[in-house]
Every structure is written in C-alpha cells, then in structure tokens.
Short mmCIF file of C-alpha atoms in Angstrom, two decimals:
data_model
loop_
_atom_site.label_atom_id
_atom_site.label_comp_id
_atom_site.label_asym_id
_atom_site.label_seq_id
_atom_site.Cartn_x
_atom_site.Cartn_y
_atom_site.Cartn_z
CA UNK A 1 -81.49 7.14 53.09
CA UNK A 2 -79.54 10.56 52.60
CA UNK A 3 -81.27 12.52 55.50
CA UNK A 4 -81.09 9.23 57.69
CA UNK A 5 -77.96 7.82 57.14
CA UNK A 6 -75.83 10.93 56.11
CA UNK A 7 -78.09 13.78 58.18
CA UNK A 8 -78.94 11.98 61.35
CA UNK A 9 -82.84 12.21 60.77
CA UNK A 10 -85.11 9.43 62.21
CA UNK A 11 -87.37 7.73 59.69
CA UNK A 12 -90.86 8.87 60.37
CA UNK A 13 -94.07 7.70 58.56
CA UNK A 14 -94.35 5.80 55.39
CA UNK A 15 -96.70 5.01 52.55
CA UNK A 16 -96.80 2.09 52.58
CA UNK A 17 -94.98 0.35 55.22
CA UNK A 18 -92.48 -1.32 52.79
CA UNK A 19 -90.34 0.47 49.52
CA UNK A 20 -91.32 1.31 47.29
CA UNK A 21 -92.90 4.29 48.80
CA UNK A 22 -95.79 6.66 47.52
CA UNK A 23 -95.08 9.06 50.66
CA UNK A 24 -92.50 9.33 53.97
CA UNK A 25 -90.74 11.81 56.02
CA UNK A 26 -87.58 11.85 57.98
CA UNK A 27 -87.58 13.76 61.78
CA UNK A 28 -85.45 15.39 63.65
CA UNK A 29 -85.95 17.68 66.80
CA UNK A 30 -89.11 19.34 66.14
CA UNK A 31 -88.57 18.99 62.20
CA UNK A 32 -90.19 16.86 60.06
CA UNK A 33 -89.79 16.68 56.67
CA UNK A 34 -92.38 15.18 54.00
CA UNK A 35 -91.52 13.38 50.49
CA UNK A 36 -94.03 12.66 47.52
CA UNK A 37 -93.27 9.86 45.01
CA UNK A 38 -92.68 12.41 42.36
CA UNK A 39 -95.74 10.49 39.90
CA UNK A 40 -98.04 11.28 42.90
CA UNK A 41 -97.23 14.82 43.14
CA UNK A 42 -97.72 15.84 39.72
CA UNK A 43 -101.36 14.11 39.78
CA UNK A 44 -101.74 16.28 42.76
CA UNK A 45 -99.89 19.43 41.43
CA UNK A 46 -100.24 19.00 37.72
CA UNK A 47 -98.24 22.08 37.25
CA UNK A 48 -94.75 19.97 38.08
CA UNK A 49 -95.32 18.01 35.23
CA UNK A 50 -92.06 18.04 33.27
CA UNK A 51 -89.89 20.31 35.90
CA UNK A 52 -86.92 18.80 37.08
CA UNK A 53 -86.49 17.84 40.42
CA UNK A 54 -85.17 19.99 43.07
CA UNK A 55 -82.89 22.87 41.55
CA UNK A 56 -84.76 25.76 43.00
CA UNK A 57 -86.31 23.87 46.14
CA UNK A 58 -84.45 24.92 49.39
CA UNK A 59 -84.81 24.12 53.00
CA UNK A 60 -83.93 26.28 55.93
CA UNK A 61 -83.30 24.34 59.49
CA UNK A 62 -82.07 25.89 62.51
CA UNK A 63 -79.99 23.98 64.68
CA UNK A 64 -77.75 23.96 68.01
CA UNK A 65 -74.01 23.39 67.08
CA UNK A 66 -73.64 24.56 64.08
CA UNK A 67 -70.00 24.31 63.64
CA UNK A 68 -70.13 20.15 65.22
CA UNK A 69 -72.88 19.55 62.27
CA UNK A 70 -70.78 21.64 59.65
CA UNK A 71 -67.48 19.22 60.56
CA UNK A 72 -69.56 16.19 60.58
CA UNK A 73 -71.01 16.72 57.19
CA UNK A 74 -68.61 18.39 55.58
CA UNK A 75 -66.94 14.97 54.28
CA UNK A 76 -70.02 13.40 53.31
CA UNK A 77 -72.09 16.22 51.39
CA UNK A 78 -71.27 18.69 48.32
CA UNK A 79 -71.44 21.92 50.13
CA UNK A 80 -72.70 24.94 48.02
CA UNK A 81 -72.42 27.71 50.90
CA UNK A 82 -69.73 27.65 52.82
CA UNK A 83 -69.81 28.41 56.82
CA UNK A 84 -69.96 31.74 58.20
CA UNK A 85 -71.41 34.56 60.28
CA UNK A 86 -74.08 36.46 58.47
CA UNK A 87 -74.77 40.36 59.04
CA UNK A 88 -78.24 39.27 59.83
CA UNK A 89 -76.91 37.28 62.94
CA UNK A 90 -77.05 33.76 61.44
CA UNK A 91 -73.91 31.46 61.60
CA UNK A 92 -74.92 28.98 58.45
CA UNK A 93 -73.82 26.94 55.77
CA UNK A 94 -75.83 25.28 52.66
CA UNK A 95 -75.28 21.36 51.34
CA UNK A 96 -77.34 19.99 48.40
CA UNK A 97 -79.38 16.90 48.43
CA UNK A 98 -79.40 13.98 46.01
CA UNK A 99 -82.42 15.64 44.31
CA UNK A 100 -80.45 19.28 44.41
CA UNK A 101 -82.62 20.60 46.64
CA UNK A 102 -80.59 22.99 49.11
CA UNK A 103 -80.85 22.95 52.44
CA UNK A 104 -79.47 25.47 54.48
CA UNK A 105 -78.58 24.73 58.40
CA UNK A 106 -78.34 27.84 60.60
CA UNK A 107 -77.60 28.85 64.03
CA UNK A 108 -78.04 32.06 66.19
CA UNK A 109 -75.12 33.90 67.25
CA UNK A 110 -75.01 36.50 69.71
CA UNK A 111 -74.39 40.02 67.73
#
C-alpha cells in the first residue's frame, strides 16, 4: 500500500490474486519492484533467517522532477537524506519505507 498509495506506483503482479500475498511488485516508469512474503524468502535464502527486515536494504530510482516528487512526499514519508545537489552531479534525497529499507530518488543535473 506504501509504494501505491503514498509513492504513486501501480500495482503489478501478485501471488496469489487476493491478500494475503506470497509474492507482488509495484511499477512505475520502467521500474518494477518485487516483494517476497518474508517466510518464503528465508526457505529460499536460508541465510535471512533471523535478520531483521530492511535496515541495510536500499533502493536507488532515478526520476524526472525531482524537486515536484521531493514536495509531494515530503509530508507523507520520514526522510533520512535530505535534498540536494551532489558533487557527483545527482540532485537526490532518501525516505525510508515501512520495512526501513531506504530508497533513494535521484535526478541528473546539468554540472
């Protein structure tokens, strides 16, 4: 619901049709973005067993109107990054997910 609702993804394909669900993903633009029950990924990646979820997971998007999306969201999310212009020619800014998984949003500026 967070990266419809609050993100402005479009619900893509789910596991099964109807919640609860074993596997979905949200898209938006060319990004799509894939979740696991978190039962069925550690009986396909045993080695998550016992880790907590998100913390060190991050996502990097790029996007077109970066400074619309950061004013949109801005209310809604707990930003961890604030926006700004990095040396590397990236205008960004970081929110955290429900899970605390980070996703970054970034756009390129002309240097």
């Amino acid at each position: 619901a967070f990266y419809v609702d609050t993100l402005g993804f479009t619900r893509g394909l789910t596991v099964p049709d109807e919640s609860p669900f074993a596997f979905a993903s949200v898209t938006g633009g060319p990004v799509e973005i894939f979740f696991n029950d978190a039962e069925g990924a550690v009986e396909e990646y045993p080695g998550f067993k016992g880790k907590p979820i998100g913390a060190t997971g991050t996502l990097f998007i790029e996007v077109a109107g970066i400074d619309a999306l950061h004013d949109r969201l801005a209310p809604l999310v707990k930003m961890v990054m604030p926006i700004e212009t990095k040396f590397y020619g990236m205008r960004e800014f970081a929110i955290e997910d429900p899970d605390g998984y980070v996703i970054t949003f970034a756009e390129r500026v002309p240097q």
